[in-house]
Amino acid sequence: EVVALASSRSVGTEVSYGDKTLKVTNLDTYDFSDTDICLMSAGGAVSQKYSPKIGREGCVVIDNSSAWRYDADVPLIVPEVNADAIAQFSKKNIIANPNCSTAQLVVALKPLHDHAKIKRIVVSTYQSVSGAGKDGVDELFNQTRAVFVADPIES
């Protein structure tokens, strides 16, 4: 069973999941004691607040934010690269994953590293402003408009 969770302001809204429509349930009051896995992708602050509580209830949190990536008690996993590190998840019942550009990059680099030991790599990524949400998209729109009409650009 898949359950959609969000803040109280989103309770009752609907989201599509495959050919189904799910009603959003309140994250604050959800009982995770009978849940196996929580896929957390709600940002670092939300994950830091809820993931430890969810983990203590016996549910394994797989977190997509930056909140746990540097925590020594939380394994940072890319299954194709270091699946064996998952054994450490039980300290907090949280598993972190790197950001999207890192995950795909290390999948490609792992066999090269195994063959020729990479010592250093320099990477530049250019990611979509939509990753910052509606506020980021609106800011880019307003800045772009300002360029075209010679208004001051505000950050």
Short mmCIF file of N, CA and C in Angstrom, two decimals:
data_model
loop_
_atom_site.label_atom_id
_atom_site.label_comp_id
_atom_site.label_asym_id
_atom_site.label_seq_id
_atom_site.Cartn_x
_atom_site.Cartn_y
_atom_site.Cartn_z
N GLU A 1 0.85 -1.19 0.00
CA GLU A 1 0.00 0.00 0.00
C GLU A 1 0.89 1.23 0.00
N VAL A 2 0.56 2.20 -0.81
CA VAL A 2 1.28 3.46 -0.88
C VAL A 2 0.40 4.53 -0.26
N VAL A 3 0.99 5.36 0.60
CA VAL A 3 0.27 6.44 1.27
C VAL A 3 0.98 7.75 0.95
N ALA A 4 0.23 8.75 0.54
CA ALA A 4 0.79 10.08 0.29
C ALA A 4 0.67 10.90 1.56
N LEU A 5 1.79 11.47 2.01
CA LEU A 5 1.80 12.26 3.23
C LEU A 5 2.31 13.66 2.94
N ALA A 6 1.78 14.64 3.68
CA ALA A 6 2.23 16.03 3.54
C ALA A 6 1.82 16.78 4.79
N SER A 7 2.06 18.09 4.79
CA SER A 7 1.68 18.91 5.93
C SER A 7 0.16 19.05 6.00
N SER A 8 -0.31 19.57 7.11
CA SER A 8 -1.75 19.68 7.34
C SER A 8 -2.44 20.54 6.29
N ARG A 9 -1.73 21.49 5.71
CA ARG A 9 -2.38 22.34 4.71
C ARG A 9 -2.70 21.60 3.41
N SER A 10 -2.06 20.44 3.20
CA SER A 10 -2.31 19.67 1.98
C SER A 10 -3.23 18.48 2.20
N VAL A 11 -3.65 18.24 3.44
CA VAL A 11 -4.51 17.09 3.74
C VAL A 11 -5.78 17.16 2.91
N GLY A 12 -6.11 16.02 2.31
CA GLY A 12 -7.33 15.94 1.50
C GLY A 12 -7.11 16.21 0.03
N THR A 13 -5.99 16.85 -0.32
CA THR A 13 -5.73 17.04 -1.75
C THR A 13 -5.41 15.68 -2.35
N GLU A 14 -5.45 15.61 -3.66
CA GLU A 14 -5.23 14.33 -4.33
C GLU A 14 -3.98 14.39 -5.19
N VAL A 15 -3.28 13.26 -5.23
CA VAL A 15 -2.10 13.13 -6.09
C VAL A 15 -2.26 11.83 -6.87
N SER A 16 -1.73 11.82 -8.08
CA SER A 16 -1.83 10.60 -8.88
C SER A 16 -0.64 9.71 -8.58
N TYR A 17 -0.89 8.42 -8.60
CA TYR A 17 0.14 7.40 -8.41
C TYR A 17 -0.19 6.26 -9.35
N GLY A 18 0.54 6.18 -10.45
CA GLY A 18 0.21 5.18 -11.47
C GLY A 18 -1.18 5.45 -12.00
N ASP A 19 -2.04 4.45 -11.96
CA ASP A 19 -3.41 4.64 -12.43
C ASP A 19 -4.36 4.92 -11.27
N LYS A 20 -3.80 5.22 -10.10
CA LYS A 20 -4.62 5.50 -8.91
C LYS A 20 -4.54 6.97 -8.53
N THR A 21 -5.50 7.39 -7.73
CA THR A 21 -5.47 8.72 -7.12
C THR A 21 -5.45 8.53 -5.62
N LEU A 22 -4.48 9.17 -4.97
CA LEU A 22 -4.33 9.05 -3.53
C LEU A 22 -4.72 10.35 -2.84
N LYS A 23 -5.42 10.25 -1.75
CA LYS A 23 -5.71 11.42 -0.92
C LYS A 23 -4.55 11.61 0.05
N VAL A 24 -4.12 12.85 0.20
CA VAL A 24 -3.00 13.16 1.07
C VAL A 24 -3.43 13.08 2.52
N THR A 25 -2.59 12.43 3.33
CA THR A 25 -2.79 12.25 4.75
C THR A 25 -1.79 13.14 5.50
N ASN A 26 -2.10 13.47 6.73
CA ASN A 26 -1.27 14.37 7.54
C ASN A 26 -0.02 13.66 8.08
N LEU A 27 1.14 14.17 7.72
CA LEU A 27 2.40 13.62 8.20
C LEU A 27 2.51 13.72 9.72
N ASP A 28 2.01 14.81 10.29
CA ASP A 28 2.12 15.03 11.74
C ASP A 28 1.48 13.92 12.56
N THR A 29 0.40 13.35 12.08
CA THR A 29 -0.36 12.39 12.88
C THR A 29 -0.29 10.96 12.35
N TYR A 30 0.48 10.73 11.31
CA TYR A 30 0.53 9.39 10.72
C TYR A 30 1.29 8.43 11.63
N ASP A 31 0.78 7.23 11.81
CA ASP A 31 1.40 6.18 12.61
C ASP A 31 2.27 5.31 11.70
N PHE A 32 3.58 5.41 11.85
CA PHE A 32 4.52 4.67 11.01
C PHE A 32 4.86 3.29 11.56
N SER A 33 4.28 2.90 12.68
CA SER A 33 4.68 1.65 13.32
C SER A 33 4.38 0.42 12.47
N ASP A 34 3.47 0.52 11.52
CA ASP A 34 3.15 -0.60 10.65
C ASP A 34 3.58 -0.32 9.20
N THR A 35 4.53 0.60 9.04
CA THR A 35 5.01 0.99 7.71
C THR A 35 6.45 0.50 7.56
N ASP A 36 6.76 -0.06 6.40
CA ASP A 36 8.10 -0.61 6.18
C ASP A 36 9.10 0.46 5.73
N ILE A 37 8.70 1.26 4.74
CA ILE A 37 9.63 2.21 4.12
C ILE A 37 8.94 3.55 3.94
N CYS A 38 9.66 4.60 4.26
CA CYS A 38 9.20 5.97 4.01
C CYS A 38 10.18 6.61 3.03
N LEU A 39 9.70 6.98 1.86
CA LEU A 39 10.52 7.72 0.90
C LEU A 39 10.33 9.20 1.19
N MET A 40 11.33 9.81 1.79
CA MET A 40 11.25 11.20 2.26
C MET A 40 11.90 12.12 1.23
N SER A 41 11.11 13.04 0.71
CA SER A 41 11.64 14.02 -0.23
C SER A 41 10.94 15.36 0.02
N ALA A 42 11.08 15.83 1.24
CA ALA A 42 10.35 17.04 1.64
C ALA A 42 11.28 18.17 2.06
N GLY A 43 12.56 18.03 1.78
CA GLY A 43 13.52 19.06 2.16
C GLY A 43 14.21 18.73 3.47
N GLY A 44 15.36 19.35 3.68
CA GLY A 44 16.20 19.04 4.83
C GLY A 44 15.56 19.32 6.18
N ALA A 45 14.91 20.45 6.32
CA ALA A 45 14.32 20.80 7.62
C ALA A 45 13.23 19.82 8.01
N VAL A 46 12.38 19.46 7.07
CA VAL A 46 11.31 18.50 7.35
C VAL A 46 11.90 17.14 7.68
N SER A 47 12.92 16.72 6.93
CA SER A 47 13.53 15.44 7.18
C SER A 47 14.20 15.40 8.55
N GLN A 48 14.89 16.45 8.93
CA GLN A 48 15.53 16.47 10.24
C GLN A 48 14.51 16.40 11.37
N LYS A 49 13.35 16.98 11.16
CA LYS A 49 12.31 16.96 12.18
C LYS A 49 11.63 15.59 12.26
N TYR A 50 11.31 14.98 11.13
CA TYR A 50 10.48 13.78 11.12
C TYR A 50 11.23 12.46 11.00
N SER A 51 12.33 12.42 10.28
CA SER A 51 13.00 11.14 10.02
C SER A 51 13.41 10.39 11.30
N PRO A 52 13.99 11.06 12.31
CA PRO A 52 14.32 10.31 13.52
C PRO A 52 13.09 9.70 14.20
N LYS A 53 12.00 10.44 14.24
CA LYS A 53 10.76 9.94 14.83
C LYS A 53 10.25 8.74 14.05
N ILE A 54 10.24 8.84 12.74
CA ILE A 54 9.77 7.76 11.88
C ILE A 54 10.65 6.53 12.06
N GLY A 55 11.97 6.74 12.10
CA GLY A 55 12.90 5.64 12.31
C GLY A 55 12.71 4.95 13.64
N ARG A 56 12.44 5.72 14.68
CA ARG A 56 12.21 5.12 16.00
C ARG A 56 10.94 4.26 16.03
N GLU A 57 10.00 4.56 15.13
CA GLU A 57 8.78 3.76 15.06
C GLU A 57 8.99 2.46 14.27
N GLY A 58 10.22 2.22 13.80
CA GLY A 58 10.53 0.98 13.12
C GLY A 58 10.50 1.04 11.61
N CYS A 59 10.15 2.18 11.07
CA CYS A 59 10.09 2.36 9.62
C CYS A 59 11.46 2.84 9.13
N VAL A 60 11.90 2.32 7.99
CA VAL A 60 13.17 2.75 7.40
C VAL A 60 12.90 3.95 6.50
N VAL A 61 13.61 5.05 6.77
CA VAL A 61 13.48 6.27 5.98
C VAL A 61 14.59 6.29 4.93
N ILE A 62 14.20 6.47 3.67
CA ILE A 62 15.16 6.70 2.60
C ILE A 62 14.99 8.16 2.22
N ASP A 63 16.00 8.94 2.59
CA ASP A 63 15.87 10.40 2.50
C ASP A 63 16.59 10.96 1.29
N ASN A 64 15.90 11.83 0.57
CA ASN A 64 16.42 12.43 -0.65
C ASN A 64 16.95 13.85 -0.42
N SER A 65 16.90 14.35 0.79
CA SER A 65 17.39 15.71 1.06
C SER A 65 18.87 15.67 1.43
N SER A 66 19.42 16.83 1.73
CA SER A 66 20.81 16.90 2.15
C SER A 66 20.97 16.71 3.66
N ALA A 67 19.88 16.51 4.38
CA ALA A 67 19.90 16.51 5.84
C ALA A 67 20.83 15.48 6.47
N TRP A 68 20.95 14.30 5.90
CA TRP A 68 21.67 13.20 6.55
C TRP A 68 22.92 12.78 5.80
N ARG A 69 23.28 13.46 4.75
CA ARG A 69 24.39 13.01 3.89
C ARG A 69 25.74 13.00 4.59
N TYR A 70 25.91 13.80 5.62
CA TYR A 70 27.20 13.85 6.32
C TYR A 70 27.11 13.30 7.74
N ASP A 71 26.03 12.63 8.06
CA ASP A 71 25.87 12.03 9.39
C ASP A 71 26.57 10.68 9.41
N ALA A 72 27.51 10.51 10.31
CA ALA A 72 28.31 9.28 10.37
C ALA A 72 27.46 8.04 10.66
N ASP A 73 26.29 8.22 11.27
CA ASP A 73 25.43 7.09 11.60
C ASP A 73 24.38 6.79 10.54
N VAL A 74 24.46 7.49 9.41
CA VAL A 74 23.49 7.30 8.33
C VAL A 74 24.27 6.97 7.05
N PRO A 75 24.06 5.77 6.50
CA PRO A 75 24.79 5.43 5.28
C PRO A 75 24.29 6.24 4.08
N LEU A 76 25.23 6.70 3.27
CA LEU A 76 24.94 7.41 2.03
C LEU A 76 25.07 6.36 0.92
N ILE A 77 23.94 5.98 0.33
CA ILE A 77 23.91 4.81 -0.54
C ILE A 77 23.55 5.16 -1.98
N VAL A 78 24.32 4.60 -2.89
CA VAL A 78 23.95 4.47 -4.29
C VAL A 78 24.08 2.97 -4.56
N PRO A 79 22.98 2.26 -4.71
CA PRO A 79 23.03 0.79 -4.73
C PRO A 79 24.03 0.19 -5.70
N GLU A 80 24.21 0.80 -6.86
CA GLU A 80 25.14 0.26 -7.85
C GLU A 80 26.60 0.48 -7.45
N VAL A 81 26.83 1.31 -6.42
CA VAL A 81 28.19 1.67 -6.03
C VAL A 81 28.59 1.08 -4.69
N ASN A 82 27.73 1.21 -3.69
CA ASN A 82 28.12 0.77 -2.34
C ASN A 82 26.95 0.14 -1.58
N ALA A 83 26.29 -0.78 -2.21
CA ALA A 83 25.13 -1.43 -1.59
C ALA A 83 25.47 -2.07 -0.25
N ASP A 84 26.71 -2.52 -0.07
CA ASP A 84 27.11 -3.17 1.18
C ASP A 84 27.06 -2.22 2.38
N ALA A 85 27.14 -0.92 2.14
CA ALA A 85 27.09 0.06 3.24
C ALA A 85 25.72 0.14 3.89
N ILE A 86 24.73 -0.47 3.28
CA ILE A 86 23.37 -0.43 3.82
C ILE A 86 23.29 -1.10 5.20
N ALA A 87 24.23 -1.95 5.51
CA ALA A 87 24.22 -2.64 6.81
C ALA A 87 24.24 -1.66 7.98
N GLN A 88 24.69 -0.43 7.75
CA GLN A 88 24.78 0.58 8.81
C GLN A 88 23.46 1.32 9.06
N PHE A 89 22.43 1.07 8.27
CA PHE A 89 21.21 1.86 8.38
C PHE A 89 20.51 1.74 9.72
N SER A 90 20.69 0.62 10.41
CA SER A 90 19.89 0.36 11.61
C SER A 90 20.24 1.25 12.80
N LYS A 91 21.31 2.01 12.73
CA LYS A 91 21.65 2.93 13.83
C LYS A 91 20.54 3.95 14.04
N LYS A 92 19.99 4.46 12.93
CA LYS A 92 18.91 5.46 13.01
C LYS A 92 17.70 5.08 12.18
N ASN A 93 17.78 3.97 11.43
CA ASN A 93 16.75 3.58 10.48
C ASN A 93 16.58 4.63 9.37
N ILE A 94 17.68 5.27 9.02
CA ILE A 94 17.67 6.28 7.95
C ILE A 94 18.76 5.92 6.95
N ILE A 95 18.42 6.04 5.68
CA ILE A 95 19.37 5.87 4.59
C ILE A 95 19.35 7.16 3.78
N ALA A 96 20.51 7.72 3.51
CA ALA A 96 20.60 8.93 2.70
C ALA A 96 20.99 8.56 1.27
N ASN A 97 20.61 9.41 0.35
CA ASN A 97 21.12 9.26 -1.01
C ASN A 97 21.65 10.61 -1.48
N PRO A 98 22.64 10.59 -2.36
CA PRO A 98 23.20 11.85 -2.84
C PRO A 98 22.22 12.54 -3.79
N ASN A 99 22.56 13.77 -4.16
CA ASN A 99 21.67 14.47 -5.09
C ASN A 99 21.69 13.80 -6.46
N CYS A 100 20.78 14.23 -7.30
CA CYS A 100 20.55 13.55 -8.58
C CYS A 100 21.78 13.53 -9.48
N SER A 101 22.51 14.62 -9.56
CA SER A 101 23.67 14.63 -10.45
C SER A 101 24.79 13.75 -9.90
N THR A 102 24.95 13.70 -8.60
CA THR A 102 25.99 12.87 -8.00
C THR A 102 25.67 11.39 -8.18
N ALA A 103 24.43 11.02 -7.94
CA ALA A 103 24.04 9.61 -8.03
C ALA A 103 24.36 9.04 -9.41
N GLN A 104 23.94 9.73 -10.46
CA GLN A 104 24.20 9.19 -11.78
C GLN A 104 25.68 9.24 -12.15
N LEU A 105 26.39 10.24 -11.65
CA LEU A 105 27.81 10.35 -11.94
C LEU A 105 28.60 9.20 -11.31
N VAL A 106 28.33 8.89 -10.03
CA VAL A 106 29.11 7.83 -9.39
C VAL A 106 28.80 6.45 -9.96
N VAL A 107 27.60 6.26 -10.49
CA VAL A 107 27.29 4.99 -11.16
C VAL A 107 28.22 4.81 -12.36
N ALA A 108 28.44 5.89 -13.10
CA ALA A 108 29.33 5.82 -14.26
C ALA A 108 30.81 5.75 -13.85
N LEU A 109 31.16 6.41 -12.75
CA LEU A 109 32.56 6.46 -12.34
C LEU A 109 33.03 5.20 -11.61
N LYS A 110 32.14 4.50 -10.97
CA LYS A 110 32.52 3.33 -10.16
C LYS A 110 33.33 2.31 -10.94
N PRO A 111 32.89 1.85 -12.11
CA PRO A 111 33.71 0.86 -12.84
C PRO A 111 35.04 1.44 -13.30
N LEU A 112 35.05 2.73 -13.62
CA LEU A 112 36.33 3.35 -14.00
C LEU A 112 37.28 3.40 -12.82
N HIS A 113 36.76 3.75 -11.66
CA HIS A 113 37.57 3.79 -10.44
C HIS A 113 38.09 2.39 -10.08
N ASP A 114 37.24 1.40 -10.21
CA ASP A 114 37.66 0.03 -9.91
C ASP A 114 38.81 -0.40 -10.83
N HIS A 115 38.79 0.08 -12.04
CA HIS A 115 39.79 -0.31 -13.03
C HIS A 115 41.07 0.54 -12.93
N ALA A 116 40.92 1.85 -12.68
CA ALA A 116 42.09 2.75 -12.79
C ALA A 116 42.22 3.74 -11.64
N LYS A 117 41.59 3.54 -10.53
CA LYS A 117 41.69 4.38 -9.34
C LYS A 117 41.70 5.88 -9.64
N ILE A 118 40.53 6.46 -9.67
CA ILE A 118 40.39 7.91 -9.88
C ILE A 118 40.92 8.61 -8.64
N LYS A 119 41.82 9.57 -8.83
CA LYS A 119 42.39 10.33 -7.71
C LYS A 119 41.70 11.66 -7.51
N ARG A 120 41.21 12.24 -8.59
CA ARG A 120 40.59 13.56 -8.50
C ARG A 120 39.65 13.73 -9.67
N ILE A 121 38.55 14.38 -9.40
CA ILE A 121 37.61 14.69 -10.48
C ILE A 121 37.01 16.06 -10.20
N VAL A 122 36.85 16.84 -11.23
CA VAL A 122 36.24 18.17 -11.11
C VAL A 122 34.96 18.13 -11.92
N VAL A 123 33.86 18.50 -11.27
CA VAL A 123 32.55 18.42 -11.91
C VAL A 123 31.83 19.75 -11.74
N SER A 124 31.19 20.21 -12.78
CA SER A 124 30.30 21.37 -12.70
C SER A 124 28.92 20.91 -13.15
N THR A 125 27.90 21.29 -12.39
CA THR A 125 26.54 20.94 -12.78
C THR A 125 25.72 22.21 -12.90
N TYR A 126 24.76 22.17 -13.77
CA TYR A 126 23.85 23.28 -13.97
C TYR A 126 22.45 22.71 -13.85
N GLN A 127 21.81 23.00 -12.74
CA GLN A 127 20.54 22.37 -12.47
C GLN A 127 19.39 23.35 -12.63
N SER A 128 18.24 22.81 -12.85
CA SER A 128 17.05 23.60 -13.10
C SER A 128 16.66 24.43 -11.88
N VAL A 129 16.27 25.67 -12.13
CA VAL A 129 15.80 26.53 -11.05
C VAL A 129 14.52 25.98 -10.42
N SER A 130 13.81 25.14 -11.13
CA SER A 130 12.57 24.58 -10.58
C SER A 130 12.84 23.73 -9.35
N GLY A 131 14.07 23.30 -9.17
CA GLY A 131 14.42 22.57 -7.96
C GLY A 131 14.25 23.41 -6.71
N ALA A 132 14.24 24.73 -6.87
CA ALA A 132 14.02 25.63 -5.74
C ALA A 132 12.53 25.88 -5.50
N GLY A 133 11.68 25.26 -6.30
CA GLY A 133 10.24 25.42 -6.12
C GLY A 133 9.68 26.64 -6.84
N LYS A 134 8.42 26.91 -6.56
CA LYS A 134 7.71 28.00 -7.23
C LYS A 134 8.39 29.35 -7.00
N ASP A 135 8.88 29.59 -5.79
CA ASP A 135 9.54 30.87 -5.51
C ASP A 135 10.77 31.07 -6.39
N GLY A 136 11.53 30.00 -6.62
CA GLY A 136 12.70 30.10 -7.48
C GLY A 136 12.32 30.38 -8.93
N VAL A 137 11.28 29.73 -9.41
CA VAL A 137 10.82 29.94 -10.78
C VAL A 137 10.31 31.37 -10.94
N ASP A 138 9.55 31.84 -9.96
CA ASP A 138 9.04 33.21 -10.01
C ASP A 138 10.18 34.23 -9.99
N GLU A 139 11.20 33.98 -9.18
CA GLU A 139 12.34 34.88 -9.12
C GLU A 139 13.06 34.94 -10.46
N LEU A 140 13.28 33.79 -11.09
CA LEU A 140 13.93 33.77 -12.40
C LEU A 140 13.09 34.52 -13.43
N PHE A 141 11.77 34.31 -13.41
CA PHE A 141 10.89 35.01 -14.34
C PHE A 141 11.02 36.51 -14.17
N ASN A 142 10.95 36.98 -12.91
CA ASN A 142 11.03 38.42 -12.65
C ASN A 142 12.40 38.98 -13.02
N GLN A 143 13.46 38.24 -12.78
CA GLN A 143 14.80 38.70 -13.17
C GLN A 143 14.95 38.77 -14.69
N THR A 144 14.42 37.76 -15.37
CA THR A 144 14.50 37.74 -16.83
C THR A 144 13.71 38.91 -17.41
N ARG A 145 12.52 39.15 -16.89
CA ARG A 145 11.72 40.28 -17.33
C ARG A 145 12.47 41.59 -17.11
N ALA A 146 13.12 41.71 -15.93
CA ALA A 146 13.86 42.93 -15.62
C ALA A 146 14.99 43.18 -16.61
N VAL A 147 15.65 42.14 -17.05
CA VAL A 147 16.73 42.29 -18.04
C VAL A 147 16.17 42.89 -19.32
N PHE A 148 15.02 42.40 -19.76
CA PHE A 148 14.46 42.83 -21.04
C PHE A 148 13.88 44.23 -21.00
N VAL A 149 13.46 44.68 -19.84
CA VAL A 149 12.87 46.03 -19.77
C VAL A 149 13.80 47.00 -19.04
N ALA A 150 15.06 46.60 -18.81
CA ALA A 150 16.08 47.43 -18.18
C ALA A 150 15.73 47.88 -16.78
N ASP A 151 15.01 47.05 -16.03
CA ASP A 151 14.74 47.31 -14.62
C ASP A 151 15.89 46.75 -13.77
N PRO A 152 15.99 47.19 -12.53
CA PRO A 152 17.00 46.57 -11.66
C PRO A 152 16.65 45.10 -11.40
N ILE A 153 17.68 44.30 -11.26
CA ILE A 153 17.46 42.87 -11.01
C ILE A 153 17.55 42.64 -9.51
N GLU A 154 16.49 42.02 -8.97
CA GLU A 154 16.44 41.77 -7.52
C GLU A 154 16.60 40.28 -7.24
N SER A 155 17.44 39.99 -6.23
CA SER A 155 17.64 38.59 -5.79
C SER A 155 16.74 38.33 -4.60
#
